[in-house]
Coordinates of C-alpha atoms in Angstrom, one line a residue:
M20 CA -7.1 114.2 -16.0
S21 CA -5.7 109.6 -14.3
A22 CA -3.0 109.0 -15.9
A23 CA -1.9 105.8 -18.3
K24 CA -0.8 103.2 -15.3
P25 CA 2.2 101.6 -16.4
E26 CA 1.4 97.5 -16.4
S27 CA 5.3 97.5 -15.2
S28 CA 3.3 99.5 -12.1
D29 CA 1.0 95.9 -11.2
A30 CA 2.4 93.6 -9.9
N31 CA -0.6 90.9 -11.6
A32 CA 0.6 92.4 -15.0
P33 CA 3.5 89.9 -16.0
T34 CA 4.3 91.1 -19.6
P35 CA 4.2 94.8 -21.3
A36 CA 0.3 96.2 -22.0
P37 CA -0.2 94.9 -25.5
T38 CA -0.9 97.1 -28.4
D39 CA -3.9 97.6 -31.2
F40 CA -5.6 100.6 -32.7
I41 CA -8.1 101.1 -29.7
R42 CA -5.2 101.7 -27.9
D43 CA -4.0 103.8 -29.9
L44 CA -6.9 105.7 -30.2
V45 CA -7.6 105.4 -26.2
A46 CA -3.7 106.8 -25.7
Q47 CA -4.5 110.0 -27.8
D48 CA -7.5 110.5 -26.3
V49 CA -5.6 110.1 -23.1
A50 CA -2.4 111.9 -23.8
A51 CA -5.2 115.0 -24.9
Q52 CA -7.2 115.0 -21.3
R53 CA -10.1 113.9 -24.1
Y54 CA -12.2 113.2 -20.7
P55 CA -11.7 112.9 -16.7
Q56 CA -11.1 109.5 -17.0
I57 CA -11.2 106.3 -19.2
V58 CA -15.4 104.6 -18.4
T59 CA -16.0 100.8 -20.7
R60 CA -18.2 98.6 -20.2
F61 CA -18.9 94.8 -21.1
P62 CA -23.2 95.2 -21.9
P63 CA -23.3 91.2 -22.4
E64 CA -27.7 90.2 -22.9
P65 CA -28.9 88.4 -20.7
N66 CA -30.2 85.9 -22.8
G67 CA -27.5 83.3 -22.5
Y68 CA -24.3 82.3 -20.7
L69 CA -20.4 83.6 -21.5
H70 CA -18.6 81.9 -24.7
I71 CA -15.0 82.5 -25.0
G72 CA -15.9 84.9 -27.9
H73 CA -17.2 87.4 -25.0
A74 CA -14.0 86.8 -22.9
K75 CA -12.2 88.7 -26.4
S76 CA -14.2 91.4 -25.8
I77 CA -14.3 91.4 -20.9
C78 CA -10.7 92.0 -22.1
L79 CA -9.8 94.4 -24.6
N80 CA -12.6 96.6 -21.9
F81 CA -11.4 95.9 -18.8
G82 CA -7.5 96.1 -19.8
L83 CA -8.6 99.2 -21.8
A84 CA -9.6 100.6 -17.8
R85 CA -6.9 98.8 -16.4
E86 CA -3.8 100.4 -17.9
N87 CA -5.1 103.9 -18.0
A88 CA -6.5 103.6 -14.1
G89 CA -9.9 103.3 -15.8
R90 CA -13.0 102.0 -15.0
C91 CA -15.2 99.3 -16.5
H92 CA -18.8 98.5 -16.1
L93 CA -20.8 95.8 -16.4
R94 CA -24.1 96.2 -17.7
F95 CA -26.9 94.3 -18.9
D96 CA -28.8 95.3 -22.2
D97 CA -32.1 93.5 -21.0
T98 CA -34.2 95.1 -23.2
N99 CA -35.8 91.8 -24.4
P100 CA -38.0 90.5 -21.5
V101 CA -39.3 87.0 -23.9
K102 CA -35.8 85.7 -23.9
E103 CA -34.0 87.0 -20.9
D104 CA -33.5 84.9 -17.9
V105 CA -32.6 85.6 -14.1
E106 CA -30.6 82.6 -14.5
Y107 CA -28.3 84.2 -17.3
V108 CA -27.3 87.3 -14.8
E109 CA -25.9 85.1 -12.4
A110 CA -23.8 83.1 -14.5
I111 CA -23.0 86.5 -16.9
A112 CA -21.8 88.3 -13.5
A113 CA -19.7 85.2 -11.8
D114 CA -18.1 84.8 -15.2
V115 CA -17.0 88.2 -15.6
R116 CA -15.7 87.7 -11.7
W117 CA -14.1 84.4 -12.0
L118 CA -12.0 85.6 -15.5
I119 CA -10.9 89.4 -13.8
A120 CA -10.5 88.1 -10.5
G121 CA -6.9 89.6 -9.7
W122 CA -6.7 91.5 -12.4
A123 CA -9.1 93.9 -13.7
D124 CA -11.4 93.6 -10.2
H125 CA -10.5 96.9 -8.6
C126 CA -11.6 98.8 -12.3
L127 CA -15.2 96.2 -12.0
G128 CA -18.4 99.5 -11.3
Y129 CA -21.7 98.8 -10.1
K130 CA -24.0 100.5 -9.0
P131 CA -25.9 101.0 -5.7
K132 CA -29.1 97.8 -5.6
G133 CA -32.0 99.7 -6.8
A134 CA -30.5 102.7 -8.2
H135 CA -31.9 104.6 -10.7
P136 CA -30.6 107.6 -12.9
A137 CA -30.4 110.9 -11.4
A138 CA -31.9 114.4 -12.0
Q139 CA -28.6 116.7 -12.2
S140 CA -27.8 120.5 -14.3
V141 CA -24.7 120.7 -16.6
A142 CA -24.4 124.1 -18.1
G143 CA -28.0 125.1 -17.5
K144 CA -29.7 121.6 -19.4
P145 CA -31.0 119.1 -17.1
D146 CA -29.5 115.8 -17.3
F147 CA -29.4 112.3 -16.4
H148 CA -26.3 110.3 -14.6
L149 CA -25.8 107.4 -13.0
A150 CA -22.1 107.6 -11.0
A151 CA -20.7 104.0 -10.1
V152 CA -19.5 102.1 -7.5
A153 CA -17.2 99.2 -5.9
P154 CA -18.3 96.2 -6.0
S155 CA -20.3 95.7 -2.5
E156 CA -23.2 94.2 -1.0
A157 CA -24.9 97.2 -1.7
A158 CA -23.7 97.2 -4.7
E159 CA -25.4 95.1 -8.2
P160 CA -24.5 95.4 -11.8
F161 CA -25.5 98.3 -13.9
F162 CA -28.9 97.0 -16.3
A163 CA -30.5 98.9 -19.4
S164 CA -33.8 97.6 -17.9
D165 CA -33.4 100.9 -15.3
Y166 CA -32.6 103.3 -17.7
F167 CA -36.6 102.7 -18.5
E168 CA -37.8 105.7 -17.0
A169 CA -35.5 108.5 -19.0
L170 CA -35.1 105.8 -22.0
Y171 CA -38.4 107.5 -22.6
G172 CA -38.0 110.5 -21.6
Y173 CA -35.6 111.1 -24.4
A174 CA -38.2 108.7 -26.8
V175 CA -40.6 111.8 -25.9
E176 CA -37.9 114.3 -27.1
L177 CA -37.3 113.3 -30.3
I178 CA -41.3 112.4 -30.9
K179 CA -40.7 117.2 -30.5
K180 CA -38.1 117.3 -32.3
G181 CA -39.5 115.8 -34.8
R182 CA -37.5 113.3 -35.3
A183 CA -39.6 109.9 -33.8
Y184 CA -43.2 109.4 -35.2
V185 CA -45.4 106.6 -33.9
C186 CA -46.1 104.0 -36.8
D187 CA -48.9 101.6 -37.6
L188 CA -47.6 99.4 -39.9
S189 CA -47.7 95.6 -39.6
A190 CA -43.9 94.1 -38.6
E191 CA -43.9 92.4 -41.4
D192 CA -45.3 95.5 -43.9
T193 CA -42.2 97.3 -41.8
D194 CA -39.5 95.1 -42.8
A195 CA -41.4 95.8 -47.0
Y196 CA -41.6 99.0 -46.2
R197 CA -37.4 99.2 -45.8
G198 CA -36.4 97.5 -49.3
S199 CA -33.2 96.3 -50.2
P200 CA -30.0 97.3 -49.3
D201 CA -29.9 97.5 -53.4
K202 CA -33.2 99.0 -53.6
P203 CA -34.1 102.4 -51.1
G204 CA -37.2 102.1 -49.0
R205 CA -41.1 104.0 -48.5
N206 CA -42.4 105.9 -46.2
S207 CA -44.9 104.6 -44.0
P208 CA -48.0 106.0 -44.4
F209 CA -48.4 107.5 -40.8
R210 CA -44.2 109.3 -41.4
D211 CA -46.1 113.2 -41.2
R212 CA -48.3 112.1 -38.2
S213 CA -48.3 115.5 -36.0
V214 CA -45.9 116.1 -33.5
A215 CA -49.6 116.0 -31.1
E216 CA -50.7 112.7 -32.1
N217 CA -47.4 111.1 -32.5
L218 CA -46.8 112.2 -28.7
D219 CA -50.8 111.2 -27.7
L220 CA -50.6 107.6 -29.0
F221 CA -46.8 107.0 -27.5
T222 CA -49.0 107.8 -23.8
R223 CA -51.9 105.3 -25.2
M224 CA -49.1 102.9 -25.6
R225 CA -47.1 103.2 -22.5
A226 CA -50.2 102.4 -20.8
G227 CA -50.8 99.5 -22.7
E228 CA -54.0 100.8 -24.5
F229 CA -53.2 98.4 -28.0
P230 CA -52.0 94.7 -27.9
N231 CA -48.5 93.5 -29.0
G232 CA -47.5 94.4 -33.3
A233 CA -50.6 97.2 -33.3
R234 CA -48.1 100.5 -33.1
S235 CA -44.0 100.8 -32.4
L236 CA -42.0 103.9 -32.5
R237 CA -39.6 104.7 -35.1
A238 CA -37.4 107.4 -35.9
K239 CA -37.6 109.5 -39.4
I240 CA -34.1 110.0 -40.4
D241 CA -33.6 108.4 -44.3
M242 CA -35.5 106.0 -46.0
A243 CA -33.4 106.2 -48.9
S244 CA -30.1 106.1 -47.4
P245 CA -27.9 103.7 -48.7
N246 CA -27.4 102.2 -45.0
I247 CA -30.8 100.1 -44.3
W248 CA -30.2 100.7 -40.2
L249 CA -31.1 104.2 -40.9
R250 CA -34.6 103.9 -42.9
D251 CA -36.8 104.8 -40.2
P252 CA -34.6 101.7 -37.7
L253 CA -37.6 100.7 -34.8
L254 CA -37.3 102.4 -31.3
Y255 CA -39.4 100.8 -28.9
R256 CA -41.8 97.6 -29.3
I257 CA -45.6 97.3 -26.9
R258 CA -44.4 93.5 -25.5
H259 CA -47.2 93.0 -23.3
V260 CA -44.3 90.7 -21.3
P261 CA -43.5 91.3 -17.4
H262 CA -39.9 91.7 -17.1
H263 CA -37.5 90.0 -15.2
H264 CA -35.4 92.7 -13.8
A265 CA -38.2 95.6 -14.3
G266 CA -41.2 93.5 -12.9
D267 CA -44.3 94.3 -15.3
Q268 CA -44.2 98.2 -15.2
W269 CA -43.6 98.3 -19.1
C270 CA -45.1 97.1 -21.9
L271 CA -43.3 99.8 -24.0
Y272 CA -40.1 98.4 -24.6
P273 CA -37.0 100.4 -26.7
L274 CA -35.3 97.8 -28.4
Y275 CA -30.7 97.5 -28.4
D276 CA -30.3 100.4 -30.8
F277 CA -32.2 102.6 -28.7
A278 CA -31.5 101.6 -25.2
H279 CA -27.0 100.7 -25.5
C280 CA -26.1 103.9 -27.1
L281 CA -28.8 106.3 -24.2
S282 CA -27.1 104.1 -21.5
D283 CA -23.6 104.9 -23.0
Y284 CA -24.7 108.6 -22.3
L285 CA -26.1 107.8 -18.7
E286 CA -23.4 106.1 -17.0
G287 CA -20.6 108.3 -18.4
I288 CA -18.3 105.7 -20.9
T289 CA -16.4 107.3 -23.0
H290 CA -15.2 104.4 -25.4
S291 CA -18.0 101.4 -26.3
V292 CA -16.0 99.6 -27.9
C293 CA -18.0 96.1 -29.4
T294 CA -17.5 93.7 -32.2
L295 CA -17.5 94.3 -35.8
E296 CA -20.8 93.9 -37.1
F297 CA -21.7 96.6 -35.0
E298 CA -20.7 99.2 -37.5
V299 CA -23.1 99.6 -39.4
H300 CA -25.0 100.7 -36.2
R301 CA -23.0 103.3 -34.7
P302 CA -24.1 105.6 -37.5
L303 CA -28.0 105.8 -36.4
Y304 CA -25.1 105.0 -32.8
D305 CA -24.3 109.0 -33.2
W306 CA -27.5 110.2 -34.5
I307 CA -29.7 109.1 -31.6
L308 CA -27.2 110.9 -29.0
G309 CA -26.1 113.9 -32.1
S310 CA -30.5 114.3 -31.8
L311 CA -30.9 115.3 -27.9
D312 CA -29.6 118.1 -26.7
L313 CA -27.5 116.5 -24.2
P314 CA -24.6 118.8 -22.4
R315 CA -22.1 115.7 -21.2
P316 CA -19.7 114.2 -23.6
L317 CA -21.1 111.9 -25.7
P318 CA -19.5 108.1 -26.2
H319 CA -17.7 106.7 -29.3
Q320 CA -18.6 103.2 -30.2
Y321 CA -15.3 101.1 -32.1
E322 CA -15.3 98.2 -33.5
F323 CA -12.9 95.0 -33.7
A324 CA -13.3 91.6 -34.6
K325 CA -14.8 88.9 -33.3
L326 CA -13.1 85.7 -31.5
Q327 CA -13.0 82.9 -34.3
L328 CA -11.5 79.5 -33.1
A329 CA -11.6 76.8 -34.5
Y330 CA -13.7 73.2 -34.0
T331 CA -15.2 75.9 -31.6
L332 CA -19.2 77.1 -32.2
V333 CA -19.3 80.7 -30.5
S334 CA -23.8 81.1 -31.3
K335 CA -25.5 81.6 -28.7
R336 CA -29.0 80.2 -31.0
K337 CA -26.4 76.8 -31.4
L338 CA -24.9 76.3 -28.5
L339 CA -28.9 76.7 -26.4
A340 CA -29.8 73.7 -29.4
L341 CA -26.6 71.4 -27.9
V342 CA -28.0 72.3 -24.5
A343 CA -31.8 71.7 -25.6
G344 CA -30.4 69.1 -28.0
N345 CA -29.1 66.6 -25.3
V346 CA -25.9 66.8 -27.0
V347 CA -24.6 68.0 -24.4
S348 CA -25.8 68.2 -20.9
A349 CA -25.6 71.4 -19.9
W350 CA -24.0 75.3 -20.9
D351 CA -21.6 74.3 -18.2
D352 CA -20.9 71.5 -20.0
P353 CA -17.0 71.2 -20.4
R354 CA -16.3 70.2 -23.6
M355 CA -18.7 73.6 -24.1
P356 CA -16.8 77.2 -24.7
T357 CA -19.2 78.5 -22.4
L358 CA -17.1 80.3 -19.6
S359 CA -18.5 78.2 -17.6
G360 CA -18.1 75.4 -19.7
L361 CA -14.0 76.4 -19.7
R362 CA -13.4 76.6 -16.4
R363 CA -15.8 73.5 -15.0
R364 CA -12.5 72.4 -17.0
G365 CA -10.0 73.6 -15.4
I366 CA -9.0 75.5 -17.5
P367 CA -7.5 78.6 -15.4
A368 CA -8.8 82.7 -16.2
A369 CA -5.4 83.8 -16.5
A370 CA -4.3 81.3 -19.3
L371 CA -8.3 82.4 -21.4
R372 CA -6.6 86.3 -20.5
D373 CA -3.8 85.9 -22.3
F374 CA -4.7 84.1 -24.9
V375 CA -7.1 86.5 -25.5
T376 CA -4.8 89.3 -25.4
G377 CA -2.1 87.1 -27.2
V378 CA -4.8 87.2 -30.4
G379 CA -4.9 90.1 -30.4
V380 CA -7.8 92.8 -31.9
T381 CA -7.9 94.5 -35.4
K382 CA -10.5 94.9 -38.0
F383 CA -10.1 91.5 -40.0
D384 CA -12.1 88.1 -38.9
S385 CA -9.6 85.5 -39.0
L386 CA -9.7 81.8 -37.5
T387 CA -7.9 81.0 -34.6
E388 CA -6.0 78.0 -34.5
A389 CA -7.4 75.5 -31.8
A390 CA -3.3 74.3 -31.3
V391 CA -3.0 78.2 -29.9
F392 CA -5.3 77.9 -27.2
E393 CA -4.6 75.3 -25.8
N394 CA -0.6 75.1 -26.0
C395 CA -1.1 78.5 -24.1
V396 CA -3.9 76.3 -21.5
R397 CA -0.6 73.5 -21.6
T398 CA 2.4 76.7 -20.5
H399 CA 0.7 78.3 -18.0
L400 CA -1.2 74.4 -16.1
N401 CA 3.0 73.3 -16.2
G402 CA 3.8 76.2 -14.2
A403 CA 1.2 76.0 -12.0
A404 CA -0.1 72.4 -11.7
Q405 CA 1.0 69.9 -8.5
R406 CA 2.2 66.4 -10.2
R407 CA 0.0 63.3 -9.4
L408 CA 0.6 59.8 -10.5
A409 CA -2.9 58.3 -11.6
V410 CA -3.9 55.3 -13.8
L411 CA -6.4 55.1 -16.1
K412 CA -6.7 51.6 -17.7
P413 CA -5.6 49.8 -14.6
I414 CA -4.0 46.1 -15.4
K415 CA -2.1 44.6 -11.5
L416 CA 0.9 44.1 -11.9
V417 CA 2.8 41.7 -8.3
L418 CA 6.0 42.4 -8.1
T419 CA 7.0 39.0 -6.3
N420 CA 9.8 39.2 -4.5
L421 CA 8.4 41.8 -2.1
A422 CA 6.1 40.6 0.4
P423 CA 2.3 40.7 1.0
G424 CA 1.8 44.3 3.4
E425 CA 5.8 44.6 2.5
T426 CA 6.0 49.0 1.4
V427 CA 9.3 50.5 -0.1
A428 CA 9.9 54.1 0.9
C429 CA 9.9 56.5 -2.1
T430 CA 10.1 60.1 -2.7
A431 CA 8.3 61.5 -5.6
T432 CA 8.8 65.6 -6.8
N433 CA 6.2 67.3 -6.9
N434 CA 6.4 70.1 -9.7
P435 CA 9.5 70.1 -11.1
Q436 CA 9.0 73.5 -12.1
D437 CA 8.2 75.4 -9.1
E438 CA 11.4 77.1 -7.9
N439 CA 12.2 75.3 -5.0
P440 CA 10.0 71.7 -5.9
T441 CA 9.0 69.5 -2.9
T442 CA 8.5 66.8 -2.4
R443 CA 5.8 63.9 -0.9
P444 CA 6.1 60.4 0.0
L445 CA 4.6 57.3 -2.3
A446 CA 4.4 54.0 -0.8
L447 CA 5.5 50.4 -3.2
T448 CA 3.6 47.6 -3.0
R449 CA 4.3 44.4 -3.9
E450 CA 1.0 45.2 -6.0
V451 CA 0.1 48.0 -7.9
Y452 CA -1.7 49.8 -11.1
I453 CA -0.2 50.4 -14.5
E454 CA -1.6 51.0 -18.1
A455 CA -2.9 48.6 -20.1
D456 CA -0.7 50.4 -22.9
D457 CA 1.7 50.1 -21.1
F458 CA 2.4 46.5 -22.2
A459 CA 2.5 44.3 -24.9
E460 CA 2.7 41.1 -24.9
V461 CA 4.3 41.4 -29.0
P462 CA 5.5 44.5 -29.2
P463 CA 5.3 46.3 -32.2
P464 CA 9.6 47.1 -33.2
K465 CA 11.1 49.9 -31.1
Y466 CA 8.7 49.8 -28.3
F467 CA 10.4 51.0 -25.1
R468 CA 7.1 50.2 -22.6
L469 CA 7.0 46.6 -20.6
K470 CA 6.6 43.6 -22.8
P471 CA 8.0 39.4 -21.6
G472 CA 11.6 39.4 -20.6
G473 CA 11.2 43.4 -20.4
E474 CA 12.4 45.9 -18.4
V475 CA 11.2 48.9 -17.4
R476 CA 11.4 51.6 -14.9
L477 CA 8.0 52.4 -12.4
K478 CA 9.0 56.8 -11.7
Y479 CA 10.0 57.2 -8.8
A480 CA 10.9 53.6 -8.0
C481 CA 13.1 51.1 -9.2
I482 CA 13.5 49.2 -12.4
I483 CA 11.3 46.0 -12.4
K484 CA 11.8 43.1 -15.3
C485 CA 8.8 41.1 -16.7
E486 CA 9.2 37.3 -15.7
E487 CA 5.5 35.3 -16.3
L488 CA 2.4 36.4 -17.5
V489 CA -1.1 35.1 -15.8
K490 CA -4.1 34.6 -18.2
D491 CA -7.8 33.2 -16.8
A492 CA -9.7 30.5 -18.7
A493 CA -10.8 32.9 -22.0
G494 CA -7.0 33.2 -22.5
A495 CA -7.3 36.8 -21.6
L496 CA -4.9 38.5 -19.4
V497 CA -5.1 38.7 -15.5
E498 CA -1.8 40.6 -13.5
I499 CA 1.8 40.7 -14.2
R500 CA 4.2 38.9 -12.8
C501 CA 8.2 41.3 -12.1
T502 CA 10.7 41.2 -9.9
A503 CA 11.3 44.6 -8.4
D504 CA 15.2 45.7 -8.4
L505 CA 14.9 47.5 -4.9
T506 CA 19.0 48.3 -5.7
T507 CA 17.6 51.0 -8.5
R508 CA 16.2 52.6 -6.2
N509 CA 17.1 56.9 -6.0
G510 CA 19.4 56.6 -3.2
Q511 CA 21.1 53.3 -4.0
P512 CA 24.2 51.4 -5.1
N513 CA 22.2 50.4 -8.9
A514 CA 19.9 54.6 -9.0
D515 CA 21.7 55.6 -11.8
R516 CA 21.0 52.0 -13.6
K517 CA 19.8 53.3 -17.2
V518 CA 16.5 51.5 -19.4
K519 CA 14.9 53.3 -22.5
G520 CA 11.3 53.0 -21.0
T521 CA 9.9 54.7 -18.1
V522 CA 6.3 54.0 -16.7
H523 CA 3.2 55.2 -13.9
W524 CA 2.0 53.3 -11.3
V525 CA -0.6 53.9 -8.1
S526 CA 0.2 51.5 -5.3
A527 CA -2.8 48.5 -5.7
T528 CA -4.1 48.5 -1.9
Q529 CA -3.1 52.1 -0.9
C530 CA -5.0 54.2 -4.3
V531 CA -8.1 56.2 -4.6
D532 CA -10.8 55.0 -7.0
A533 CA -12.3 58.1 -8.8
V534 CA -14.7 58.5 -11.9
V535 CA -12.3 60.4 -14.7
R536 CA -13.7 62.0 -17.8
L537 CA -11.8 62.0 -20.3
Y538 CA -12.6 65.6 -22.4
D539 CA -12.0 65.6 -26.0
R540 CA -12.9 69.3 -29.0
L541 CA -16.5 68.7 -29.2
F542 CA -16.0 68.7 -33.4
T543 CA -14.8 67.4 -36.1
V544 CA -13.8 69.6 -38.6
P545 CA -12.4 73.0 -37.5
E546 CA -14.9 75.0 -38.9
P547 CA -18.8 73.0 -37.4
A548 CA -20.5 77.0 -37.6
A549 CA -20.3 76.5 -42.1
E550 CA -21.8 72.8 -42.5
E551 CA -25.1 72.6 -43.5
D552 CA -25.7 70.6 -39.5
F553 CA -22.7 71.6 -37.8
L554 CA -25.1 68.8 -34.9
K555 CA -23.8 65.7 -37.8
V556 CA -19.7 67.0 -37.7
V557 CA -20.4 66.6 -33.0
N558 CA -16.9 65.2 -32.4
P559 CA -19.0 61.3 -30.9
K560 CA -15.4 60.5 -29.5
S561 CA -15.8 63.9 -27.2
L562 CA -16.8 62.1 -23.9
E563 CA -14.7 59.2 -22.3
T564 CA -15.5 57.7 -19.1
V565 CA -13.2 56.4 -17.3
T566 CA -12.9 54.2 -13.5
A567 CA -9.2 54.9 -12.8
K568 CA -6.9 54.4 -9.7
L569 CA -5.3 57.4 -7.5
E570 CA -2.5 57.6 -5.2
A571 CA -3.9 58.0 -2.5
S572 CA -2.8 61.7 -2.2
L573 CA -5.6 63.0 -4.1
A574 CA -8.4 61.8 -1.4
S575 CA -7.9 65.0 -0.4
A576 CA -8.3 67.4 -4.0
Q577 CA -10.0 70.5 -3.7
I578 CA -12.0 71.9 -6.5
G579 CA -10.6 74.4 -8.0
E580 CA -6.9 72.9 -7.8
S581 CA -5.7 71.4 -10.6
F582 CA -3.3 68.4 -11.1
Q583 CA -0.7 67.2 -13.6
F584 CA -1.5 63.6 -14.4
E585 CA 2.0 62.7 -15.3
R586 CA 2.0 61.4 -19.0
L587 CA -1.3 61.9 -19.2
G588 CA -2.7 65.3 -19.2
Y589 CA -3.9 68.2 -16.5
F590 CA -7.0 66.8 -14.8
T591 CA -9.0 69.1 -12.1
P592 CA -11.7 67.8 -9.9
D593 CA -15.4 67.9 -11.3
A594 CA -17.0 71.7 -9.6
K595 CA -21.0 69.9 -9.5
D596 CA -19.7 66.3 -8.6
H597 CA -16.6 65.5 -7.1
A598 CA -17.3 65.0 -3.5
S599 CA -15.3 63.5 -0.4
G600 CA -15.3 59.8 -0.8
R601 CA -16.2 59.9 -4.0
P602 CA -13.7 61.5 -6.0
V603 CA -14.6 62.9 -10.1
F604 CA -11.9 64.7 -12.3
N605 CA -12.7 66.0 -16.0
R606 CA -9.4 66.3 -17.8
T607 CA -9.0 69.5 -18.8
I608 CA -6.0 68.5 -21.7
T609 CA -4.2 66.7 -22.6
L610 CA 0.4 67.1 -21.9
K611 CA 0.3 67.0 -26.2
D612 CA -2.1 68.1 -29.3
T613 CA -3.3 65.0 -29.9
W614 CA -5.0 66.6 -33.0
A615 CA -1.9 67.9 -35.1
K616 CA -1.4 65.0 -37.6
A617 CA -5.1 63.6 -37.2

């Protein structure tokens, strides 16, 4: 039995392991040595992109493996070929690898490429098992579709035991016979078919003899059960559709409830952790496993409350509607709550892990404030992001006492949060840009930025004084003319002279033009899913695109880097559109919560 590995032994773990009721149950199993190793799994269906809600499940399942020297399998529960696609398989695998990189990737379980469950004997009984391997070029994630042959064999065994039957009811009649939560169902007229007839029909179903919907395989449990999921649930249905992974070998596909528990068993999963909506499915999970003579220890299902984040949707169907309706550009649009969208926006994986872990694991649904997530992101970026100067909405400022072509050397700090902060050179030139919002010709009370006759400090440079305004024929401001007090630079005699306002700037002759996308929350209400039409509460100001002026050093910014544009927020080069000579930056998050008083 592998002992639990203390979190403090891992250099990547800055905080102690979290505690919750699921971890307590796992700890009891570890103490009782019930399993040789703790094995969990993350089993998405490849019918869409992963979203922030999935991050909680990923971090819980991989966290359990990480904290107990265990393993977590990435498995695609791909039993519905109509809605699934290779695009989603590849995106999901990339998202999972990104989220666990440097944290729990050593716990990730794959299987040899093309491998299927191998026959073995356990305690004299026949068995099937598919062992995990470490990720490599010769390995791939687990796929439930690789178990179709084994699952078919288990279905045949249930038929032989008299616990499953072939039913000819249509989908509509099946629903009608099922009854309702307060009314028992009725037995199918095909429920008492003989074992021989059921075996014959099931074999012919596999052979493709019948059209879609003509027949199904159902478990024989109890049509009067108070749990509607135990009223002879469907186990198999006919679908003459090729499969993205299994090809065209099958026209008979298992339903999720049948495939899921047996996939867990075939892989040797010990703790099958899922969200609360599957709690009512657990009796069926246990019934299927208990109805077969399976010789190895059986997995157990545990449920927790899903993550519900304010101002966010986590319904794949509704997220697909946003993409299909061109409300957003794609699944990885930085406004989307998908993991690929969050990554493209510049959210650090470590910040996302800390957030979903900090929310905790309970059995009670609740809404988490968006500010909790955003503050977690700010905390991470504040420590990691290099500081740079950028002007999003520029207006020209001329320092009249500097000659054309003259430069004044200045020094800027890269990150004051570093233990040993480094610096970089900046050039103050005759012409610079400042933010248009940092000047007011008729300032309001207590306005400490630049105004006619007023003084401010150009950050990292010197104090300047506004002397003159230049306007065009229409009266629009064209440039601000100032004088620079160069004696107030760092290291100069008057460096300590104080003024109330400090503004950022970039040199007009040594800057880079860039497209900057200012992203904000996608919805205007905390619970868009509760709206009758969620599309009516899409935030019309969720994206503003500007042409900005950036300090010259940002010309070499690389995809994946994060920067704090001082006084503005955190930004990252766009993973799709950023290129050398054509910089494109996305705003990850503002420096402060701009919604706090909304």
